[in-house]
GROMACS .gro file of C-alpha atoms in nm:
model
  412
    1UNK     CA    1  -0.392   3.252   2.263
    2UNK     CA    2  -0.505   3.593   2.141
    3UNK     CA    3  -0.153   3.664   2.014
    4UNK     CA    4  -0.157   3.335   1.823
    5UNK     CA    5  -0.492   3.416   1.661
    6UNK     CA    6  -0.383   3.768   1.569
    7UNK     CA    7  -0.052   3.645   1.428
    8UNK     CA    8  -0.222   3.362   1.239
    9UNK     CA    9  -0.472   3.584   1.060
   10UNK     CA   10  -0.211   3.855   1.003
   11UNK     CA   11   0.020   3.605   0.833
   12UNK     CA   12  -0.258   3.477   0.607
   13UNK     CA   13  -0.375   3.825   0.507
   14UNK     CA   14  -0.020   3.944   0.438
   15UNK     CA   15   0.049   3.633   0.227
   16UNK     CA   16  -0.276   3.689   0.034
   17UNK     CA   17  -0.194   4.053  -0.036
   18UNK     CA   18   0.161   3.967  -0.144
   19UNK     CA   19   0.039   3.697  -0.382
   20UNK     CA   20  -0.221   3.934  -0.530
   21UNK     CA   21   0.041   4.211  -0.572
   22UNK     CA   22   0.281   3.973  -0.750
   23UNK     CA   23  -0.006   3.843  -0.966
   24UNK     CA   24   0.034   3.484  -0.845
   25UNK     CA   25  -0.328   3.391  -0.905
   26UNK     CA   26  -0.313   3.030  -0.790
   27UNK     CA   27  -0.120   3.114  -0.475
   28UNK     CA   28  -0.362   3.395  -0.394
   29UNK     CA   29  -0.667   3.172  -0.439
   30UNK     CA   30  -0.510   2.901  -0.222
   31UNK     CA   31  -0.406   3.132   0.061
   32UNK     CA   32  -0.725   3.338   0.064
   33UNK     CA   33  -0.938   3.020   0.056
   34UNK     CA   34  -0.740   2.903   0.358
   35UNK     CA   35  -0.812   3.239   0.524
   36UNK     CA   36  -1.186   3.203   0.472
   37UNK     CA   37  -1.177   2.842   0.589
   38UNK     CA   38  -0.983   2.943   0.900
   39UNK     CA   39  -1.232   3.219   0.972
   40UNK     CA   40  -1.525   2.977   0.968
   41UNK     CA   41  -1.333   2.707   1.159
   42UNK     CA   42  -1.221   2.960   1.419
   43UNK     CA   43  -1.579   3.066   1.488
   44UNK     CA   44  -1.698   2.706   1.522
   45UNK     CA   45  -1.400   2.532   1.681
   46UNK     CA   46  -1.202   2.812   1.840
   47UNK     CA   47  -0.825   2.819   1.881
   48UNK     CA   48  -0.798   2.439   1.870
   49UNK     CA   49  -0.938   2.429   1.516
   50UNK     CA   50  -0.696   2.701   1.406
   51UNK     CA   51  -0.403   2.507   1.548
   52UNK     CA   52  -0.517   2.194   1.364
   53UNK     CA   53  -0.543   2.388   1.038
   54UNK     CA   54  -0.197   2.533   1.098
   55UNK     CA   55  -0.047   2.187   1.151
   56UNK     CA   56  -0.224   2.052   0.844
   57UNK     CA   57  -0.108   2.344   0.629
   58UNK     CA   58   0.249   2.303   0.760
   59UNK     CA   59   0.246   1.933   0.670
   60UNK     CA   60   0.119   2.013   0.320
   61UNK     CA   61   0.386   2.280   0.277
   62UNK     CA   62   0.654   2.038   0.393
   63UNK     CA   63   0.529   1.771   0.152
   64UNK     CA   64   0.524   2.024  -0.133
   65UNK     CA   65   0.878   2.137  -0.054
   66UNK     CA   66   1.010   1.781  -0.039
   67UNK     CA   67   0.830   1.695  -0.364
   68UNK     CA   68   0.972   1.996  -0.545
   69UNK     CA   69   1.325   1.925  -0.421
   70UNK     CA   70   1.301   1.559  -0.517
   71UNK     CA   71   1.176   1.649  -0.865
   72UNK     CA   72   1.467   1.889  -0.916
   73UNK     CA   73   1.705   1.618  -0.798
   74UNK     CA   74   1.564   1.375  -1.055
   75UNK     CA   75   1.591   1.641  -1.325
   76UNK     CA   76   1.958   1.697  -1.245
   77UNK     CA   77   2.055   1.328  -1.258
   78UNK     CA   78   1.840   1.235  -1.560
   79UNK     CA   79   1.920   1.239  -1.928
   80UNK     CA   80   1.813   1.550  -2.125
   81UNK     CA   81   1.507   1.379  -2.272
   82UNK     CA   82   1.386   1.240  -1.942
   83UNK     CA   83   1.467   1.565  -1.761
   84UNK     CA   84   1.242   1.753  -2.005
   85UNK     CA   85   0.955   1.519  -1.918
   86UNK     CA   86   1.018   1.540  -1.544
   87UNK     CA   87   1.005   1.921  -1.550
   88UNK     CA   88   0.641   1.896  -1.661
   89UNK     CA   89   0.551   1.664  -1.372
   90UNK     CA   90   0.314   1.818  -1.115
   91UNK     CA   91   0.399   1.821  -0.746
   92UNK     CA   92   0.156   1.536  -0.686
   93UNK     CA   93   0.352   1.310  -0.923
   94UNK     CA   94   0.680   1.419  -0.763
   95UNK     CA   95   0.534   1.340  -0.421
   96UNK     CA   96   0.429   0.996  -0.546
   97UNK     CA   97   0.776   0.926  -0.683
   98UNK     CA   98   0.933   1.033  -0.353
   99UNK     CA   99   0.703   0.802  -0.154
  100UNK     CA  100   0.776   0.511  -0.390
  101UNK     CA  101   1.149   0.581  -0.357
  102UNK     CA  102   1.118   0.585   0.024
  103UNK     CA  103   0.929   0.255   0.029
  104UNK     CA  104   1.186   0.100  -0.204
  105UNK     CA  105   1.473   0.204   0.024
  106UNK     CA  106   1.287   0.071   0.329
  107UNK     CA  107   1.219  -0.261   0.158
  108UNK     CA  108   1.567  -0.314   0.016
  109UNK     CA  109   1.754  -0.216   0.332
  110UNK     CA  110   1.499  -0.347   0.584
  111UNK     CA  111   1.752  -0.559   0.780
  112UNK     CA  112   1.976  -0.254   0.817
  113UNK     CA  113   1.703  -0.001   0.904
  114UNK     CA  114   1.497  -0.218   1.140
  115UNK     CA  115   1.644  -0.228   1.492
  116UNK     CA  116   1.508  -0.579   1.557
  117UNK     CA  117   1.411  -0.888   1.360
  118UNK     CA  118   1.061  -0.917   1.219
  119UNK     CA  119   0.975  -1.217   1.440
  120UNK     CA  120   1.200  -1.138   1.737
  121UNK     CA  121   1.017  -1.119   2.071
  122UNK     CA  122   1.180  -0.844   2.277
  123UNK     CA  123   0.911  -0.734   2.523
  124UNK     CA  124   0.575  -0.816   2.674
  125UNK     CA  125   0.253  -0.810   2.475
  126UNK     CA  126   0.128  -0.463   2.379
  127UNK     CA  127   0.417  -0.292   2.559
  128UNK     CA  128   0.406   0.089   2.523
  129UNK     CA  129   0.667   0.278   2.318
  130UNK     CA  130   1.004   0.338   2.482
  131UNK     CA  131   1.364   0.411   2.385
  132UNK     CA  132   1.403   0.069   2.222
  133UNK     CA  133   1.059   0.045   2.056
  134UNK     CA  134   0.941   0.356   1.874
  135UNK     CA  135   0.586   0.224   1.825
  136UNK     CA  136   0.565  -0.025   2.108
  137UNK     CA  137   0.511  -0.399   2.084
  138UNK     CA  138   0.245  -0.612   1.918
  139UNK     CA  139   0.034  -0.892   2.068
  140UNK     CA  140   0.339  -1.120   2.099
  141UNK     CA  141   0.591  -0.862   2.217
  142UNK     CA  142   0.755  -0.798   1.879
  143UNK     CA  143   0.872  -0.450   1.779
  144UNK     CA  144   0.600  -0.282   1.571
  145UNK     CA  145   0.839  -0.043   1.398
  146UNK     CA  146   1.067  -0.327   1.283
  147UNK     CA  147   0.771  -0.527   1.155
  148UNK     CA  148   0.640  -0.227   0.961
  149UNK     CA  149   0.981  -0.187   0.796
  150UNK     CA  150   0.996  -0.557   0.709
  151UNK     CA  151   0.635  -0.536   0.593
  152UNK     CA  152   0.746  -0.292   0.325
  153UNK     CA  153   0.972  -0.562   0.188
  154UNK     CA  154   0.727  -0.852   0.216
  155UNK     CA  155   0.399  -0.692   0.111
  156UNK     CA  156   0.534  -0.470  -0.168
  157UNK     CA  157   0.766  -0.737  -0.313
  158UNK     CA  158   0.483  -0.989  -0.321
  159UNK     CA  159   0.250  -0.741  -0.493
  160UNK     CA  160   0.522  -0.639  -0.739
  161UNK     CA  161   0.607  -0.999  -0.828
  162UNK     CA  162   0.242  -1.093  -0.871
  163UNK     CA  163   0.170  -0.784  -1.080
  164UNK     CA  164   0.470  -0.851  -1.303
  165UNK     CA  165   0.362  -1.209  -1.365
  166UNK     CA  166   0.001  -1.106  -1.436
  167UNK     CA  167   0.118  -0.826  -1.663
  168UNK     CA  168   0.353  -1.043  -1.870
  169UNK     CA  169   0.086  -1.310  -1.911
  170UNK     CA  170  -0.196  -1.070  -1.997
  171UNK     CA  171   0.008  -0.837  -2.218
  172UNK     CA  172   0.161  -1.117  -2.423
  173UNK     CA  173  -0.179  -1.281  -2.472
  174UNK     CA  174  -0.331  -0.947  -2.574
  175UNK     CA  175  -0.055  -0.865  -2.823
  176UNK     CA  176  -0.073  -1.210  -2.978
  177UNK     CA  177  -0.453  -1.200  -2.997
  178UNK     CA  178  -0.441  -0.862  -3.174
  179UNK     CA  179  -0.187  -0.987  -3.430
  180UNK     CA  180  -0.330  -1.331  -3.502
  181UNK     CA  181  -0.703  -1.263  -3.455
  182UNK     CA  182  -0.943  -1.540  -3.557
  183UNK     CA  183  -1.006  -1.835  -3.328
  184UNK     CA  184  -0.716  -1.752  -3.096
  185UNK     CA  185  -0.856  -1.406  -3.031
  186UNK     CA  186  -1.202  -1.547  -2.965
  187UNK     CA  187  -1.083  -1.816  -2.724
  188UNK     CA  188  -0.867  -1.576  -2.523
  189UNK     CA  189  -1.147  -1.320  -2.514
  190UNK     CA  190  -1.406  -1.565  -2.385
  191UNK     CA  191  -1.162  -1.708  -2.129
  192UNK     CA  192  -1.091  -1.362  -1.992
  193UNK     CA  193  -1.465  -1.290  -1.978
  194UNK     CA  194  -1.522  -1.599  -1.764
  195UNK     CA  195  -1.248  -1.507  -1.515
  196UNK     CA  196  -1.349  -1.140  -1.498
  197UNK     CA  197  -1.713  -1.232  -1.437
  198UNK     CA  198  -1.617  -1.366  -1.092
  199UNK     CA  199  -1.553  -1.098  -0.827
  200UNK     CA  200  -1.183  -1.076  -0.746
  201UNK     CA  201  -1.211  -1.124  -0.371
  202UNK     CA  202  -1.450  -1.420  -0.400
  203UNK     CA  203  -1.231  -1.584  -0.664
  204UNK     CA  204  -0.920  -1.530  -0.449
  205UNK     CA  205  -1.089  -1.674  -0.140
  206UNK     CA  206  -1.204  -1.975  -0.340
  207UNK     CA  207  -0.860  -2.043  -0.488
  208UNK     CA  208  -0.679  -1.992  -0.157
  209UNK     CA  209  -0.922  -2.219   0.025
  210UNK     CA  210  -0.832  -2.494  -0.225
  211UNK     CA  211  -0.457  -2.443  -0.268
  212UNK     CA  212  -0.373  -2.255   0.050
  213UNK     CA  213  -0.461  -2.520   0.306
  214UNK     CA  214  -0.363  -2.885   0.283
  215UNK     CA  215  -0.217  -2.848  -0.066
  216UNK     CA  216   0.012  -2.558   0.028
  217UNK     CA  217   0.360  -2.706   0.006
  218UNK     CA  218   0.683  -2.672  -0.185
  219UNK     CA  219   0.578  -2.925  -0.449
  220UNK     CA  220   0.235  -2.769  -0.511
  221UNK     CA  221   0.367  -2.413  -0.529
  222UNK     CA  222   0.649  -2.523  -0.762
  223UNK     CA  223   0.415  -2.690  -1.009
  224UNK     CA  224   0.166  -2.404  -1.002
  225UNK     CA  225   0.443  -2.156  -1.077
  226UNK     CA  226   0.588  -2.390  -1.340
  227UNK     CA  227   0.248  -2.420  -1.512
  228UNK     CA  228   0.196  -2.044  -1.520
  229UNK     CA  229   0.547  -1.986  -1.656
  230UNK     CA  230   0.489  -2.256  -1.918
  231UNK     CA  231   0.178  -2.077  -2.042
  232UNK     CA  232   0.376  -1.755  -2.076
  233UNK     CA  233   0.655  -1.939  -2.259
  234UNK     CA  234   0.412  -2.099  -2.501
  235UNK     CA  235   0.266  -1.757  -2.580
  236UNK     CA  236   0.613  -1.630  -2.664
  237UNK     CA  237   0.676  -1.942  -2.871
  238UNK     CA  238   0.351  -1.890  -3.061
  239UNK     CA  239   0.470  -1.542  -3.154
  240UNK     CA  240   0.834  -1.620  -3.235
  241UNK     CA  241   0.849  -1.986  -3.343
  242UNK     CA  242   0.809  -2.084  -3.711
  243UNK     CA  243   0.806  -2.435  -3.844
  244UNK     CA  244   0.856  -2.764  -3.664
  245UNK     CA  245   1.214  -2.690  -3.561
  246UNK     CA  246   1.117  -2.354  -3.420
  247UNK     CA  247   0.833  -2.502  -3.218
  248UNK     CA  248   1.054  -2.781  -3.081
  249UNK     CA  249   1.317  -2.527  -2.978
  250UNK     CA  250   1.047  -2.307  -2.827
  251UNK     CA  251   0.896  -2.591  -2.625
  252UNK     CA  252   1.237  -2.699  -2.497
  253UNK     CA  253   1.327  -2.343  -2.404
  254UNK     CA  254   0.989  -2.296  -2.239
  255UNK     CA  255   1.030  -2.607  -2.024
  256UNK     CA  256   1.382  -2.508  -1.916
  257UNK     CA  257   1.286  -2.146  -1.849
  258UNK     CA  258   0.972  -2.242  -1.659
  259UNK     CA  259   1.166  -2.483  -1.438
  260UNK     CA  260   1.432  -2.221  -1.365
  261UNK     CA  261   1.165  -1.959  -1.294
  262UNK     CA  262   0.979  -2.193  -1.058
  263UNK     CA  263   1.300  -2.281  -0.874
  264UNK     CA  264   1.384  -1.912  -0.839
  265UNK     CA  265   1.037  -1.834  -0.708
  266UNK     CA  266   1.044  -2.115  -0.451
  267UNK     CA  267   1.385  -1.995  -0.330
  268UNK     CA  268   1.263  -1.637  -0.276
  269UNK     CA  269   0.909  -1.690  -0.143
  270UNK     CA  270   0.757  -1.952   0.084
  271UNK     CA  271   0.479  -2.182  -0.046
  272UNK     CA  272   0.189  -1.977   0.095
  273UNK     CA  273   0.324  -1.661  -0.068
  274UNK     CA  274   0.367  -1.836  -0.402
  275UNK     CA  275   0.006  -1.953  -0.388
  276UNK     CA  276  -0.100  -1.591  -0.343
  277UNK     CA  277   0.120  -1.483  -0.637
  278UNK     CA  278  -0.030  -1.743  -0.870
  279UNK     CA  279  -0.385  -1.657  -0.765
  280UNK     CA  280  -0.320  -1.286  -0.819
  281UNK     CA  281  -0.169  -1.351  -1.163
  282UNK     CA  282  -0.471  -1.556  -1.270
  283UNK     CA  283  -0.718  -1.295  -1.143
  284UNK     CA  284  -0.561  -0.983  -1.292
  285UNK     CA  285  -0.408  -1.107  -1.618
  286UNK     CA  286  -0.749  -1.090  -1.799
  287UNK     CA  287  -0.771  -0.719  -1.715
  288UNK     CA  288  -0.430  -0.660  -1.867
  289UNK     CA  289  -0.530  -0.873  -2.166
  290UNK     CA  290  -0.837  -0.659  -2.229
  291UNK     CA  291  -0.644  -0.331  -2.228
  292UNK     CA  292  -0.354  -0.467  -2.433
  293UNK     CA  293  -0.591  -0.619  -2.688
  294UNK     CA  294  -0.776  -0.289  -2.723
  295UNK     CA  295  -0.458  -0.080  -2.759
  296UNK     CA  296  -0.288  -0.324  -2.996
  297UNK     CA  297  -0.610  -0.365  -3.196
  298UNK     CA  298  -0.603   0.005  -3.281
  299UNK     CA  299  -0.242  -0.024  -3.395
  300UNK     CA  300  -0.258  -0.336  -3.615
  301UNK     CA  301  -0.492  -0.160  -3.859
  302UNK     CA  302  -0.242   0.119  -3.924
  303UNK     CA  303  -0.078   0.155  -4.265
  304UNK     CA  304   0.275   0.091  -4.140
  305UNK     CA  305   0.161  -0.246  -3.999
  306UNK     CA  306   0.016  -0.339  -4.337
  307UNK     CA  307   0.339  -0.228  -4.504
  308UNK     CA  308   0.539  -0.447  -4.267
  309UNK     CA  309   0.318  -0.745  -4.346
  310UNK     CA  310   0.365  -0.685  -4.719
  311UNK     CA  311   0.741  -0.686  -4.663
  312UNK     CA  312   0.702  -1.034  -4.519
  313UNK     CA  313   0.758  -0.948  -4.155
  314UNK     CA  314   0.632  -1.208  -3.912
  315UNK     CA  315   0.432  -1.182  -3.591
  316UNK     CA  316   0.728  -1.150  -3.355
  317UNK     CA  317   0.871  -0.860  -3.554
  318UNK     CA  318   0.535  -0.682  -3.559
  319UNK     CA  319   0.493  -0.723  -3.182
  320UNK     CA  320   0.850  -0.631  -3.090
  321UNK     CA  321   0.927  -0.350  -3.334
  322UNK     CA  322   0.595  -0.199  -3.437
  323UNK     CA  323   0.315  -0.258  -3.183
  324UNK     CA  324   0.490  -0.266  -2.846
  325UNK     CA  325   0.688   0.062  -2.888
  326UNK     CA  326   0.367   0.244  -2.980
  327UNK     CA  327   0.171   0.110  -2.685
  328UNK     CA  328   0.432   0.146  -2.410
  329UNK     CA  329   0.281   0.451  -2.237
  330UNK     CA  330  -0.069   0.311  -2.168
  331UNK     CA  331   0.078  -0.026  -2.072
  332UNK     CA  332   0.315   0.128  -1.819
  333UNK     CA  333   0.027   0.327  -1.671
  334UNK     CA  334  -0.181   0.009  -1.657
  335UNK     CA  335   0.103  -0.165  -1.472
  336UNK     CA  336   0.081   0.101  -1.203
  337UNK     CA  337  -0.295   0.059  -1.171
  338UNK     CA  338  -0.270  -0.319  -1.158
  339UNK     CA  339  -0.005  -0.291  -0.888
  340UNK     CA  340  -0.245  -0.086  -0.676
  341UNK     CA  341  -0.525  -0.340  -0.721
  342UNK     CA  342  -0.295  -0.634  -0.644
  343UNK     CA  343  -0.143  -0.456  -0.345
  344UNK     CA  344  -0.484  -0.385  -0.194
  345UNK     CA  345  -0.606  -0.739  -0.264
  346UNK     CA  346  -0.303  -0.895  -0.093
  347UNK     CA  347  -0.341  -0.662   0.204
  348UNK     CA  348  -0.710  -0.751   0.228
  349UNK     CA  349  -0.638  -1.124   0.208
  350UNK     CA  350  -0.376  -1.091   0.480
  351UNK     CA  351  -0.625  -0.903   0.695
  352UNK     CA  352  -0.863  -1.197   0.655
  353UNK     CA  353  -0.585  -1.440   0.745
  354UNK     CA  354  -0.549  -1.596   0.398
  355UNK     CA  355  -0.258  -1.393   0.259
  356UNK     CA  356   0.096  -1.380   0.392
  357UNK     CA  357   0.114  -1.617   0.686
  358UNK     CA  358   0.283  -1.547   1.023
  359UNK     CA  359   0.546  -1.497   1.145
  360UNK     CA  360   0.622  -1.307   0.825
  361UNK     CA  361   0.553  -0.935   0.874
  362UNK     CA  362   0.268  -0.802   0.660
  363UNK     CA  363   0.075  -0.477   0.691
  364UNK     CA  364  -0.268  -0.632   0.642
  365UNK     CA  365  -0.217  -0.898   0.908
  366UNK     CA  366  -0.062  -0.640   1.144
  367UNK     CA  367  -0.383  -0.438   1.137
  368UNK     CA  368  -0.589  -0.748   1.221
  369UNK     CA  369  -0.358  -0.875   1.494
  370UNK     CA  370  -0.339  -0.545   1.681
  371UNK     CA  371  -0.689  -0.411   1.616
  372UNK     CA  372  -0.784  -0.456   1.983
  373UNK     CA  373  -0.557  -0.164   2.075
  374UNK     CA  374  -0.799   0.076   1.908
  375UNK     CA  375  -1.057  -0.002   2.177
  376UNK     CA  376  -0.814   0.136   2.436
  377UNK     CA  377  -0.744   0.459   2.246
  378UNK     CA  378  -0.413   0.340   2.094
  379UNK     CA  379  -0.398   0.414   1.722
  380UNK     CA  380  -0.078   0.220   1.653
  381UNK     CA  381  -0.263  -0.043   1.440
  382UNK     CA  382  -0.365   0.238   1.205
  383UNK     CA  383   0.001   0.299   1.112
  384UNK     CA  384   0.029  -0.007   0.882
  385UNK     CA  385  -0.313   0.084   0.741
  386UNK     CA  386  -0.181   0.435   0.673
  387UNK     CA  387   0.127   0.282   0.506
  388UNK     CA  388  -0.103   0.088   0.271
  389UNK     CA  389  -0.309   0.398   0.193
  390UNK     CA  390  -0.004   0.620   0.139
  391UNK     CA  391   0.156   0.387  -0.114
  392UNK     CA  392  -0.176   0.345  -0.295
  393UNK     CA  393  -0.224   0.722  -0.324
  394UNK     CA  394   0.139   0.774  -0.429
  395UNK     CA  395   0.122   0.520  -0.711
  396UNK     CA  396  -0.207   0.669  -0.828
  397UNK     CA  397  -0.048   1.015  -0.841
  398UNK     CA  398   0.228   0.886  -1.069
  399UNK     CA  399  -0.015   0.686  -1.283
  400UNK     CA  400  -0.241   0.989  -1.329
  401UNK     CA  401   0.053   1.190  -1.458
  402UNK     CA  402   0.158   0.912  -1.694
  403UNK     CA  403  -0.197   0.875  -1.827
  404UNK     CA  404  -0.211   1.250  -1.884
  405UNK     CA  405   0.114   1.235  -2.081
  406UNK     CA  406   0.004   0.935  -2.287
  407UNK     CA  407  -0.328   1.100  -2.373
  408UNK     CA  408  -0.151   1.371  -2.571
  409UNK     CA  409  -0.325   1.654  -2.383
  410UNK     CA  410  -0.139   1.974  -2.308
  411UNK     CA  411  -0.162   2.145  -1.974
  412UNK     CA  412  -0.298   2.496  -2.001
   0.00000   0.00000   0.00000
């Protein structure tokens, strides 16, 4: 143990001196701060605390190395313009992109990666890990590792689909409200105020208690999805349609598109999942509307918008060619934030038993179903909770970088 302590402090001091000699100020401050922290921790906790710090520092170094390598890989395969932007990305953003990439691979290739099916019973309840089950079995004897892999597909895809629907609905309403103004802007603003005044979790529990019990079926989920898609289609028609013929064509296209969208949704997700998607879209679309309305409202007063109006350009041209390209950056960052909120809400609803229903694998429900293992010193239920936290932090890292870029600030 004495040799470990001597070697540990010698390595830190040598690294600090080398960083100071090479004038790497940030590296020196980091390493020397770690030296001081280790000195205090060693006095209080002894060799065990030093070993814990060593493991933690090694994990951070490994994460930094992977993040840097992944960023360089993205730079090499990207176009010159995108590569220039990626070179300015901090390691935290690169780490977030790597985690998102890993989750995407796990979700897309879940049947190939997972050794067993998500609802396949292969052992006894709460069986310990062995050669066939890396993380042991859950309360029904299903492989925990396989269910975590399938949970990446189910939970993330549901959150992504719900976020996309909420974002399209809220962004289109916000853009149209900024362009048209008047009574349409007032009605949409007051409607969003009413929905946002209700806490998200309470509103979700209320909606799911109504539509998620006896009414949860293929017919109900189809018509709910059809109604939401119809609202989105009518917003697009209000922006692009002119005259009676245009409105008739827009209504016909909206009805056909909404029916096709609802059929596609019912073929991908089960009725209980579609209820969750619709509820999420209704809850979070007003937040997107507020941001989009604020961003677009600052753009519609610009001189080039007035010049386009004087040329006779209509609303759809202003939205598509003038406003949307100049508001892409904050909207993309907002999409990332909304995804985090939706992802956490769905995981929380599943933990309460109102989200994704069994036997479908879901991280939130996995924590609830196996929480009794924590009482016996088994921390396996914390793995799906850690998966939720890791994806949330990763997306926030990427969103922070995108917000920094869209703000126009320059890193010193």
